[in-house]
Structures are given as structure tokens and as C-alpha cells.
Amino acid sequence: MSESLRVDDLPLRDDLRGRSPYGAPQLDVPVALNTNENPYPPSQRLSEALGRAVADVAAGLNRYPDRDATRLRSDLAGYLGHGLDASRVWAANGSNEVLQQLLQAFGGPGRLAMGFDPSYSMHPVITRVSNTEWVSVPRADDFTLRPEDAVAAITRHQPDIVFLTSPNNPTGTALALETIDEIARAAPGMVVVDEAYAEFRREGAPSALSLLPHHPRLVVTRTMSKAFAMAGARIGYLAAHPAVIDALQLVRLPYHLSAVTQVVAATAVEFTDELLSAVKQLRDERDALVDWLRRHGFTVADSDANFVLFGEFDDRGAVFQHLLDQGILVREVGPPQWLRVTVGTPAEMSTFRQTLLDVTGTARGAAD
Ligand SMILES: *Cc1c(COP(=O)(O)O)cnc(C)c1O
């Protein structure tokens, strides 16, 4: 009977057989520190402005939205600066859709994408789903990327797309501008710098936006999911040469970005100052967490993001579970002895610190 039909019984693409869907746990816990969300909800002022803006477009929802999201792209270009304008900015439903469109335009059967691990798990997933081959190159032990290693791998494999994540997820590591520049010089195809965490970087850490004028095949992706506290609204964007935007328009679905999404995003951009002052608090909280973890004997990767990768645990699964038993959800990701924790509110972080001390005492005691 049809109830016993399983996915493998369907005439599914062979390359999708045996795959599992993306599945960061969505558990209802008191302290959710697992998906790098911003812990601060929109202020009342912002949520009221969002409500008014959505009410305005609601009256016109019988019509398709602006297919090219021109106002939003222009607002995002203004936010990014660097002399960008709407012709050099593109937006979609989360930066994951932006990445998917890049793969649709520049990847595909017979093509190859490369990344430097540990890094964002969605890069290989989106790559493979677009029927593009994936090559993973290891980072150094301290999670940095030596330009000569990257250039050697690029020279050897000649990838059509290179993914760089800076600041990197899950390690927090930012890349030097010189490294990105050398990679962009060596790469025969597109170079995508995923800057989902750009706003959280420490003083002095660069953005690849300043390299755009020198490299027409360089793409910098951003998101409103993290710094702008809009993960639920699904807005991602990129900056690149206008020819790259032309390429993306070949693959995007018509009217891919709803009128509601466009106006929500544009309204959030109007609140940039307010949103970035919360980012400043999170950066301070992040730096304090890194210090605290080091003082308590943990190994911690330098972080330019809104999360911290720390360890090293003989049995990270046990630590993860003990924290979860106390209502704190972190992420088992990255190298096997490490855990990643998202920076939350001061109250959440104080609960996390206290519980971690209780728990690692237990976990280490049990392991010894
Ligand atoms: C969270 C994250 C994103 C964001 O994806 P959205 O689809 O914009 O929510 C993109 N890249 C990296 C590396 C991330 O960690």
C-alpha cells in the first residue's frame, strides 16, 4: 500500500539516494545557542514599523512584486558602501538561496566546487544538490588557511567555484585580505566569499568587499539572518560585478522575492544603527566569553563571529547532552573534540558558563 512507499522507491535522481536533509535540531529549549541566531528580537519600534510596512503592501498583494527588487537592492548597496549600487547587488530568500542561484548559474554536471574545511556544511550540500562535484581541502590545525595551500589545491583541481567563508563557520576564523586576493588571482572560475558574519568581526578584520573592483569573478554574500536579527524573514544578498547579477537573473525564478519580504528587508535596513548597536553588545559578550573559556582551561578558536568554537573534549557528545539536560542547546559541529556555542544574551551566557562548569566536571570525571 502507499503508506509503505519510501523515498528510495520513487524514481529519485540517483545522486540524491541515501542523502539526509539538512537537520540542525529545532528543539524547544530555554537557552537555544545552536544556530547562530541573534538573541535580541526586533525592538517594539522596529516591529511596529514592520507591521505598518507589511500592511501597506498587503493592499497590493493581488499584483506580482517588483521582479528585480530594485528599491531593496539599492538600499542594501547603500548599507554596504564601497561605492556599490543596485546593479552590483542581488537579493534572495536567505543567502542559501543566493548560493543556490550561484551554483545554478556557475556549477552543474561536469563542474567542480571547492571549499576549505572545517567550514559551513551547506556549501557542499547546495553544491551536490545542483549536481556539481565537491572537493574539500583541509585548513591548517589552527583553522587558518595558508594561501600557498589554497593556491596549490586550486592549481591542481581547477575548480569552477571556490567557497571561502570569512569569518568562518564553525571556527570563527577571519581570512586575511591578502589570502582572498591570492586565491582570487589563482582561481580560474568564480570565488564566493560567504560573509554571513561580517558585522561581528573584530576591529581591523577586513571585508572582501574592498577587493571587488579588482576581481570581476569575486562574489561577496551577506545575510540579514544574523546581525540584522531577521532569520525568520529569509533575506540574503550578494555584491558582485553587474555581469554576475545578469547571470543570476537567468536562473532565478520569476518573482522569487515576495513583496512582503522586500518591504520587511528594506524596513530593517532603515533600522541599521539600532541593529548594529546590538551587534556591538554581542561582540563584547563574545570577547568576554572567549576570555572566560580560556581562563577556565578550555581551548578556544579566535572568533570574529557571533559564536565560539571551544574544546577539547574526549566525549563532546556527553557534554552536549549534559548541557541539553539543563535546557541549553549548543551545536555538535566541527572537529570531533569541539563544540560550538552561539553568543546569547548576558543572562543566557551566565547560565551557559555556570552549567558548563558543573557539566564538564561531571563529564571529565566520568571520562577519567
Ligand atoms: C547562517 C549562515 C548563512 C545564512 O544563511 P541564510 O540562508 O541567509 O539564513 C550563510 N552562510 C553561513 C556560513 C552561515 O553560517
XYZ file of N, CA and C in Angstrom, residues 58-287:
690
model
N 0.227 44.916 1.800
C -0.871 43.938 1.806
C -1.976 44.365 0.835
N -2.201 45.668 0.761
C -3.272 46.183 -0.101
C -2.981 45.956 -1.594
N -1.714 45.622 -1.912
C -1.376 45.426 -3.330
C -0.950 44.004 -3.653
N -1.281 43.061 -2.771
C -0.763 41.693 -2.958
C -1.427 40.931 -4.100
N -2.459 41.500 -4.715
C -3.019 40.862 -5.920
C -2.045 40.954 -7.095
N -1.066 41.865 -7.004
C -0.075 42.027 -8.078
C 1.225 41.316 -7.717
N 1.951 40.855 -8.732
C 3.299 40.312 -8.511
C 4.219 41.414 -7.986
N 5.237 41.014 -7.229
C 6.170 42.025 -6.699
C 7.127 42.518 -7.788
N 7.888 43.559 -7.454
C 8.981 44.003 -8.334
C 9.949 42.838 -8.489
N 10.006 42.314 -9.713
C 10.821 41.125 -10.008
C 12.298 41.364 -9.695
N 12.722 42.613 -9.838
C 14.145 42.911 -9.684
C 14.476 43.523 -8.327
N 13.476 43.642 -7.459
C 13.693 44.143 -6.091
C 14.596 45.369 -6.081
N 14.317 46.298 -6.960
C 15.235 47.418 -7.194
C 15.433 48.296 -5.960
N 14.319 48.633 -5.275
C 14.482 49.506 -4.103
C 15.337 48.818 -3.042
N 15.021 47.558 -2.777
C 15.772 46.835 -1.750
C 17.252 46.737 -2.113
N 17.528 46.392 -3.369
C 18.936 46.251 -3.781
C 19.669 47.573 -3.641
N 18.981 48.650 -3.926
C 19.610 49.949 -3.793
C 19.853 50.287 -2.307
N 18.880 49.952 -1.452
C 19.068 50.174 -0.005
C 20.227 49.336 0.534
N 20.305 48.089 0.100
C 21.381 47.201 0.577
C 22.735 47.710 0.083
N 22.773 48.207 -1.153
C 24.022 48.765 -1.690
C 24.459 49.958 -0.843
N 23.486 50.793 -0.467
C 23.798 51.944 0.382
C 24.350 51.510 1.723
N 23.767 50.450 2.275
C 24.259 49.924 3.553
C 25.696 49.406 3.416
N 25.973 48.674 2.344
C 27.309 48.081 2.173
C 28.383 49.139 1.910
N 28.008 50.237 1.236
C 29.008 51.263 0.912
C 29.937 50.798 -0.199
N 31.221 51.109 -0.106
C 32.216 50.695 -1.095
C 31.832 51.114 -2.515
N 31.044 52.186 -2.663
C 30.662 52.663 -3.990
C 29.725 51.731 -4.739
N 29.077 50.799 -4.033
C 28.179 49.848 -4.702
C 26.840 50.517 -5.034
N 26.154 49.998 -6.043
C 24.796 50.439 -6.333
C 23.949 49.207 -6.685
N 22.670 49.437 -7.006
C 21.746 48.316 -7.218
C 22.229 47.353 -8.310
N 22.973 47.847 -9.291
C 23.413 46.982 -10.388
C 24.462 45.957 -9.920
N 25.028 46.179 -8.722
C 26.070 45.284 -8.202
C 25.615 44.487 -6.980
N 24.331 44.539 -6.707
C 23.791 43.842 -5.534
C 22.607 42.993 -5.980
N 22.489 41.812 -5.392
C 21.382 40.907 -5.716
C 20.825 40.354 -4.410
N 19.526 40.102 -4.350
C 18.918 39.621 -3.101
C 18.052 38.403 -3.374
N 17.920 37.553 -2.366
C 17.076 36.352 -2.492
C 16.623 35.923 -1.101
N 15.923 34.802 -1.042
C 15.342 34.307 0.216
C 16.408 33.625 1.066
N 17.168 34.418 1.760
C 18.274 33.887 2.552
C 19.506 33.766 1.678
N 20.688 33.846 2.320
C 21.888 33.712 1.491
C 22.014 32.293 0.966
N 21.328 31.340 1.578
C 21.332 29.995 0.997
C 20.721 29.977 -0.401
N 19.665 30.779 -0.626
C 19.115 30.829 -1.987
C 20.066 31.549 -2.929
N 20.743 32.577 -2.414
C 21.759 33.250 -3.221
C 22.824 32.232 -3.656
N 23.270 31.406 -2.703
C 24.293 30.400 -3.022
C 23.756 29.391 -4.035
N 22.499 28.993 -3.859
C 21.905 28.040 -4.797
C 21.855 28.627 -6.208
N 21.495 29.906 -6.298
C 21.456 30.536 -7.619
C 22.857 30.612 -8.236
N 23.871 30.854 -7.401
C 25.247 30.862 -7.910
C 25.623 29.491 -8.470
N 25.230 28.438 -7.746
C 25.510 27.075 -8.220
C 24.743 26.777 -9.505
N 23.496 27.254 -9.580
C 22.708 27.014 -10.792
C 23.345 27.703 -11.993
N 23.922 28.860 -11.777
C 24.494 29.614 -12.889
C 25.913 29.155 -13.240
N 26.701 28.796 -12.215
C 28.125 28.549 -12.458
C 28.567 27.122 -12.167
N 27.672 26.309 -11.578
C 28.006 24.903 -11.340
C 27.231 24.014 -12.295
N 26.983 22.779 -11.846
C 26.216 21.847 -12.674
C 27.043 20.637 -13.064
N 26.445 19.688 -13.781
C 27.139 18.451 -14.158
C 28.464 18.731 -14.869
N 29.498 18.007 -14.463
C 30.810 18.175 -15.077
C 31.601 19.329 -14.474
N 31.004 20.028 -13.519
C 31.698 21.162 -12.907
C 32.074 20.854 -11.457
N 32.965 21.658 -10.919
C 33.572 21.355 -9.631
C 33.587 22.593 -8.728
N 33.191 22.382 -7.469
C 33.297 23.453 -6.475
C 34.231 22.991 -5.360
N 34.934 23.946 -4.740
C 35.936 23.626 -3.722
C 35.690 24.449 -2.463
N 35.901 23.801 -1.303
C 35.825 24.527 -0.041
C 36.958 24.100 0.877
N 37.118 24.822 1.992
C 38.235 24.587 2.912
C 37.684 24.268 4.288
N 37.813 23.031 4.695
C 37.132 22.520 5.886
C 38.027 22.513 7.115
N 37.448 22.612 8.340
C 36.002 22.684 8.595
C 35.392 24.020 8.171
N 34.218 23.935 7.531
C 33.509 25.146 7.152
C 32.013 24.864 7.109
N 31.274 25.762 6.499
C 29.809 25.737 6.532
C 29.275 24.509 5.772
N 28.489 23.695 6.465
C 28.059 22.416 5.883
C 27.132 22.591 4.687
N 26.499 23.755 4.565
C 25.571 23.927 3.446
C 26.287 24.131 2.112
N 27.552 24.540 2.118
C 28.240 24.712 0.831
C 28.313 23.397 0.056
N 28.807 22.301 0.671
C 28.775 21.042 -0.087
C 27.369 20.531 -0.370
N 26.426 20.778 0.529
C 25.057 20.292 0.292
C 24.454 20.979 -0.937
N 24.527 22.301 -0.976
C 23.954 23.033 -2.115
C 24.710 22.676 -3.399
N 26.017 22.480 -3.267
C 26.815 22.088 -4.427
C 26.334 20.759 -4.998
N 26.210 19.761 -4.150
C 25.868 18.423 -4.653
C 24.446 18.374 -5.187
N 23.532 19.085 -4.519
C 22.142 19.081 -4.986
C 22.053 19.690 -6.397
N 22.982 20.571 -6.729
C 22.980 21.129 -8.080
C 23.780 20.244 -9.042
N 24.114 19.025 -8.571
C 24.824 18.063 -9.427
C 26.230 18.536 -9.797
N 26.829 19.259 -8.885
C 28.194 19.749 -9.054
C 29.092 18.909 -8.150
N 30.289 18.598 -8.618
C 31.216 17.816 -7.795
C 31.829 18.713 -6.711
N 32.148 18.120 -5.554
C 32.676 18.882 -4.426
C 34.054 18.375 -4.044
N 35.010 19.273 -3.863
C 36.331 18.911 -3.350
C 36.571 19.681 -2.064
N 36.932 18.957 -1.004
C 37.199 19.576 0.281
C 38.699 19.574 0.542
N 39.211 20.740 0.908
C 40.641 20.883 1.207
C 40.755 21.256 2.683
N 41.644 20.567 3.449
C 41.707 20.873 4.883
C 42.372 22.218 5.185
N 41.871 22.899 6.212
C 42.544 24.065 6.761
C 43.700 23.606 7.658
N 44.549 24.543 8.058
C 45.631 24.230 8.994
C 45.030 23.860 10.360
N 45.863 23.313 11.261
C 45.373 22.861 12.572
C 44.741 23.979 13.386
N 45.202 25.217 13.179
C 44.619 26.348 13.918
C 43.444 26.973 13.147
N 42.943 26.271 12.142
C 41.764 26.662 11.344
C 42.025 27.824 10.402
N 43.274 28.284 10.317
C 43.579 29.306 9.321
C 43.772 28.622 7.971
N 43.869 29.448 6.940
C 44.044 28.937 5.586
C 45.332 29.531 5.050
N 46.319 28.671 4.777
C 47.566 29.186 4.219
C 47.369 29.411 2.732
N 47.647 30.637 2.257
C 47.388 30.935 0.847
C 48.079 29.939 -0.085
N 49.302 29.514 0.288
C 50.020 28.621 -0.637
C 49.316 27.254 -0.749
N 48.700 26.801 0.358
C 47.943 25.541 0.300
C 46.708 25.697 -0.586
N 46.016 26.812 -0.407
C 44.802 27.054 -1.192
C 45.148 27.161 -2.675
N 46.194 27.926 -2.979
C 46.574 28.121 -4.380
C 47.010 26.793 -4.996
N 47.718 25.965 -4.223
C 48.142 24.657 -4.755
C 46.926 23.798 -5.087
N 45.926 23.792 -4.206
C 44.726 22.987 -4.450
C 43.951 23.510 -5.662
N 43.902 24.827 -5.785
C 43.186 25.431 -6.916
C 43.904 25.113 -8.232
N 45.234 25.212 -8.207
C 46.011 24.924 -9.407
C 45.814 23.467 -9.839
N 45.737 22.594 -8.847
C 45.601 21.167 -9.137
C 44.202 20.826 -9.660
N 43.155 21.342 -9.012
C 41.785 20.908 -9.337
C 41.049 21.829 -10.309
N 41.527 23.042 -10.493
C 40.879 23.988 -11.410
C 39.366 24.089 -11.157
N 38.966 24.431 -9.930
C 37.531 24.468 -9.618
C 36.790 25.582 -10.364
N 35.533 25.308 -10.695
C 34.691 26.327 -11.321
C 34.214 27.344 -10.283
N 34.096 26.881 -9.018
C 33.677 27.767 -7.928
C 34.536 27.467 -6.700
N 35.039 28.497 -6.065
C 35.750 28.350 -4.788
C 34.916 29.032 -3.712
N 34.648 28.305 -2.624
C 33.948 28.884 -1.483
C 34.942 29.236 -0.388
N 34.896 30.490 0.050
C 35.652 30.914 1.224
C 34.624 31.445 2.211
N 34.776 31.133 3.476
C 33.840 31.645 4.470
C 34.637 32.474 5.460
N 34.296 33.750 5.561
C 35.076 34.647 6.414
C 34.193 35.739 6.987
N 34.044 35.774 8.307
C 34.512 34.823 9.311
C 33.911 33.429 9.074
N 34.741 32.427 9.341
C 34.346 31.058 9.013
C 33.386 30.475 10.054
N 32.436 29.701 9.579
C 31.562 28.905 10.429
C 31.969 27.448 10.228
N 32.267 26.661 11.261
C 32.034 26.888 12.675
C 33.233 27.385 13.481
N 34.311 27.835 12.854
C 35.511 28.110 13.647
C 35.618 29.574 14.094
N 34.953 30.506 13.389
C 35.035 31.929 13.742
C 36.192 32.663 13.096
N 37.014 31.939 12.334
C 38.258 32.470 11.776
C 38.024 33.413 10.593
N 38.586 34.619 10.653
C 38.514 35.531 9.505
C 39.740 35.334 8.622
N 39.569 35.518 7.322
C 40.685 35.401 6.388
C 41.326 36.764 6.175
N 42.642 36.745 5.972
C 43.339 37.986 5.612
C 42.952 38.362 4.187
N 42.883 39.665 3.932
C 42.562 40.150 2.594
C 43.561 39.626 1.553
N 44.834 39.522 1.970
C 45.872 39.046 1.035
C 45.592 37.604 0.619
N 45.060 36.804 1.566
C 44.752 35.406 1.247
C 43.649 35.342 0.192
N 42.594 36.121 0.406
C 41.479 36.127 -0.558
C 41.974 36.628 -1.909
N 42.809 37.655 -1.877
C 43.339 38.222 -3.115
C 44.159 37.193 -3.885
N 45.038 36.471 -3.174
C 45.861 35.457 -3.850
C 45.003 34.351 -4.441
N 43.977 33.948 -3.688
C 43.085 32.897 -4.167
C 42.329 33.374 -5.408
N 41.840 34.622 -5.354
C 41.092 35.155 -6.494
C 41.987 35.253 -7.732
N 43.279 35.547 -7.528
C 44.203 35.588 -8.675
C 44.413 34.213 -9.274
N 44.448 33.187 -8.402
C 44.765 31.832 -8.884
C 43.542 31.114 -9.445
N 42.347 31.501 -9.006
C 41.150 30.734 -9.363
C 40.729 31.000 -10.805
N 40.455 29.905 -11.550
C 40.033 30.085 -12.940
C 38.553 30.446 -13.058
N 37.773 30.246 -11.981
C 36.321 30.463 -12.052
C 35.861 31.482 -11.036
N 34.684 31.231 -10.467
C 34.091 32.161 -9.512
C 34.682 31.936 -8.116
N 34.838 33.008 -7.371
C 35.256 32.916 -5.961
C 34.169 33.565 -5.106
N 33.574 32.759 -4.239
C 32.467 33.240 -3.409
C 32.965 33.369 -1.974
N 32.948 34.579 -1.436
C 33.306 34.780 -0.030
C 31.994 34.927 0.747
N 31.698 33.943 1.572
C 30.479 33.945 2.377
C 30.763 34.748 3.641
N 30.215 35.950 3.682
C 30.441 36.861 4.828
C 29.186 36.966 5.688
N 28.561 35.833 5.989
C 27.340 35.836 6.797
C 27.558 36.531 8.147
N 28.800 36.502 8.659
C 29.088 37.035 9.998
C 29.903 38.323 9.954
N 29.944 38.968 8.801
C 30.835 40.122 8.611
C 30.686 41.170 9.710
N 29.462 41.476 10.106
C 29.247 42.575 11.061
C 29.815 42.266 12.439
N 30.114 41.001 12.702
C 30.620 40.616 14.023
C 32.144 40.621 14.089
N 32.813 40.911 12.996
C 34.270 40.773 13.026
C 34.897 41.829 13.941
N 36.090 41.482 14.445
C 36.769 42.376 15.378
C 37.373 43.552 14.627
N 37.686 44.592 15.378
C 38.327 45.782 14.807
C 39.519 45.345 13.959
N 39.606 45.863 12.746
C 40.780 45.569 11.927
C 40.619 44.385 10.991
N 39.650 43.510 11.261
C 39.434 42.374 10.341
C 38.712 42.910 9.098
N 39.215 42.572 7.901
C 38.708 43.211 6.686
C 37.459 42.529 6.119
N 36.776 43.218 5.211
C 35.734 42.591 4.389
C 36.250 42.491 2.965
N 35.863 41.422 2.287
C 36.293 41.216 0.906
C 35.621 42.200 -0.059
N 34.670 42.995 0.441
C 34.021 43.980 -0.435
C 35.047 44.895 -1.101
N 36.120 45.203 -0.351
C 37.103 46.140 -0.912
C 37.889 45.531 -2.077
N 37.815 44.196 -2.235
C 38.532 43.546 -3.348
C 37.700 43.483 -4.619
N 36.400 43.756 -4.514
C 35.514 43.583 -5.678
C 36.005 44.334 -6.928
N 36.475 45.587 -6.798
C 36.895 46.289 -8.013
C 38.050 45.597 -8.747
N 38.808 44.760 -8.029
C 39.984 44.126 -8.646
C 39.681 42.760 -9.257
N 38.535 42.184 -8.905
C 38.271 40.802 -9.328
C 36.832 40.648 -9.815
N 36.619 40.683 -11.126
C 35.244 40.615 -11.656
C 34.539 39.285 -11.363
N 35.278 38.238 -11.020
C 34.630 36.949 -10.731
C 34.511 36.699 -9.224
N 34.746 37.733 -8.442
C 34.606 37.629 -6.984
C 33.187 38.003 -6.565
N 32.633 37.219 -5.635
C 31.275 37.452 -5.136
C 31.344 37.478 -3.609
N 30.704 38.453 -2.984
C 30.644 38.505 -1.514
C 29.186 38.346 -1.106
N 28.883 37.298 -0.335
C 27.499 37.084 0.090
C 27.322 37.530 1.539
N 26.148 38.046 1.826
C 25.785 38.519 3.158
C 24.385 38.004 3.496
N 23.971 38.179 4.733
C 22.633 37.751 5.140
C 22.074 38.720 6.171
N 20.749 38.803 6.246
C 20.114 39.542 7.338
C 19.735 38.602 8.477
N 20.117 37.320 8.375
C 19.710 36.332 9.381
C 20.452 36.493 10.711
N 21.644 37.058 10.698
C 22.466 37.045 11.907
C 22.525 38.446 12.504
N 23.349 39.342 11.936
C 23.496 40.679 12.528
C 22.166 41.435 12.550
N 21.369 41.312 11.521
C 20.120 42.080 11.431
C 18.945 41.394 12.125
N 19.218 40.254 12.775
C 18.197 39.608 13.617
C 16.921 39.281 12.839
N 17.070 38.853 11.572
C 15.908 38.621 10.717
C 15.913 37.201 10.145
N 16.396 36.234 10.912
C 16.484 34.856 10.394
C 15.125 34.366 9.905
N 14.062 34.784 10.598
C 12.731 34.327 10.229
C 12.201 34.939 8.950
N 12.801 36.035 8.516
C 12.283 36.731 7.328
C 12.892 36.199 6.032
N 14.022 35.495 6.099
C 14.692 34.897 4.958
C 15.141 35.934 3.944
N 16.214 36.626 4.244
C 16.778 37.606 3.316
C 18.296 37.461 3.274
N 18.796 37.160 2.094
C 20.235 37.132 1.877
C 20.552 37.956 0.642
N 21.815 38.328 0.486
C 22.153 39.157 -0.679
C 23.619 38.995 -1.010
N 24.010 39.550 -2.138
C 25.418 39.484 -2.518
C 25.810 40.769 -3.218
N 27.114 40.985 -3.285
C 27.676 42.076 -4.067
C 28.665 41.466 -5.055
N 28.621 41.933 -6.284
C 29.485 41.397 -7.337
C 29.439 42.327 -8.543
N 30.209 41.993 -9.555
C 30.191 42.725 -10.824
C 28.791 42.629 -11.445
N 28.319 43.695 -12.113
C 26.984 43.652 -12.727
C 26.771 42.450 -13.656
N 27.831 41.971 -14.305
C 27.685 40.810 -15.188
C 27.283 39.566 -14.402
N 27.743 39.471 -13.157
C 27.366 38.331 -12.305
C 25.872 38.410 -11.984
N 25.378 39.619 -11.731
C 23.945 39.798 -11.463
C 23.145 39.386 -12.713
N 23.643 39.754 -13.901
C 22.969 39.343 -15.141
C 22.883 37.824 -15.215
N 23.951 37.134 -14.809
C 23.961 35.666 -14.856
C 22.916 35.085 -13.901
N 22.789 35.701 -12.725
C 21.834 35.174 -11.733
C 20.394 35.371 -12.202
N 20.171 36.416 -12.975
C 18.812 36.651 -13.469
C 18.384 35.583 -14.473
N 19.338 34.834 -15.011
C 18.989 33.732 -15.922
C 18.403 32.545 -15.179
N 18.766 32.393 -13.907
C 18.363 31.183 -13.174
C 17.318 31.442 -12.084
N 17.194 32.661 -11.643
C 16.240 32.938 -10.561
C 14.814 32.651 -11.061
N 13.946 32.247 -10.143
C 12.551 32.079 -10.516
C 11.917 33.460 -10.653
N 10.970 33.611 -11.566
C 10.322 34.913 -11.668
C 9.650 35.285 -10.340
N 9.814 36.504 -9.905
C 9.158 36.988 -8.669
C 9.579 36.159 -7.454
N 10.863 35.787 -7.404
C 11.310 34.896 -6.320
C 11.219 35.550 -4.949
N 11.306 36.888 -4.892
C 11.354 37.564 -3.592
C 10.021 38.292 -3.383
N 9.231 37.826 -2.435
C 7.870 38.344 -2.282
C 7.871 39.820 -1.912
N 6.765 40.491 -2.203
C 6.622 41.909 -1.843
C 6.759 42.093 -0.338
N 6.255 41.116 0.423
C 6.348 41.183 1.886
C 7.816 41.123 2.314
N 8.543 40.165 1.764
C 9.964 40.039 2.106
C 10.731 41.302 1.740
N 10.468 41.829 0.561
C 11.205 43.017 0.108
C 10.991 44.195 1.053
N 9.749 44.391 1.485
C 9.493 45.557 2.319
C 9.986 45.334 3.759
N 9.923 44.110 4.211
C 10.471 43.793 5.539
C 11.979 44.061 5.554
N 12.647 43.606 4.507
C 14.100 43.805 4.440
C 14.451 45.280 4.362
N 13.740 46.019 3.520
C 14.042 47.448 3.360
C 13.786 48.196 4.676
N 12.760 47.786 5.408
C 12.475 48.423 6.697
C 13.587 48.121 7.703
N 14.066 46.892 7.704
C 15.159 46.540 8.618
C 16.403 47.377 8.305
N 16.671 47.602 7.023
C 17.839 48.416 6.658
C 17.714 49.823 7.241
N 16.484 50.351 7.299
C 16.278 51.679 7.895
C 16.673 51.704 9.375
N 16.661 50.545 10.007
C 16.991 50.458 11.436
C 18.432 49.971 11.665
N 19.272 50.169 10.658
C 20.657 49.700 10.735
C 21.366 50.121 12.028
N 21.258 51.400 12.387
C 22.005 51.887 13.554
C 21.601 51.145 14.820
N 20.289 51.013 15.006
C 19.784 50.304 16.185
C 20.263 48.841 16.179
N 20.163 48.199 15.010
C 20.523 46.776 14.942
C 22.023 46.578 15.161
N 22.825 47.508 14.628
C 24.271 47.343 14.790
C 24.734 47.669 16.201
N 23.937 48.418 16.952
C 24.368 48.643 18.336
C 24.155 47.371 19.167
N 23.154 46.569 18.812
C 23.014 45.261 19.472
C 24.160 44.321 19.066
N 24.611 44.446 17.815
C 25.754 43.643 17.352
C 26.999 43.976 18.176
N 27.158 45.255 18.490
C 28.312 45.668 19.302
C 28.273 44.976 20.670
N 27.080 44.919 21.268
C 26.937 44.218 22.561
C 27.310 42.745 22.429
N 26.871 42.126 21.318
C 27.175 40.708 21.118
C 28.668 40.476 20.920
N 29.306 41.420 20.248
C 30.765 41.278 20.057
C 31.478 41.360 21.408
N 31.052 42.296 22.256
C 31.669 42.403 23.586
C 31.417 41.128 24.398
N 30.197 40.632 24.317
C 29.849 39.407 25.030
C 30.682 38.231 24.502
N 30.894 38.193 23.195
C 31.726 37.150 22.572
C 33.158 37.207 23.088
N 33.733 38.418 23.098
C 35.110 38.551 23.569
C 35.230 38.134 25.042
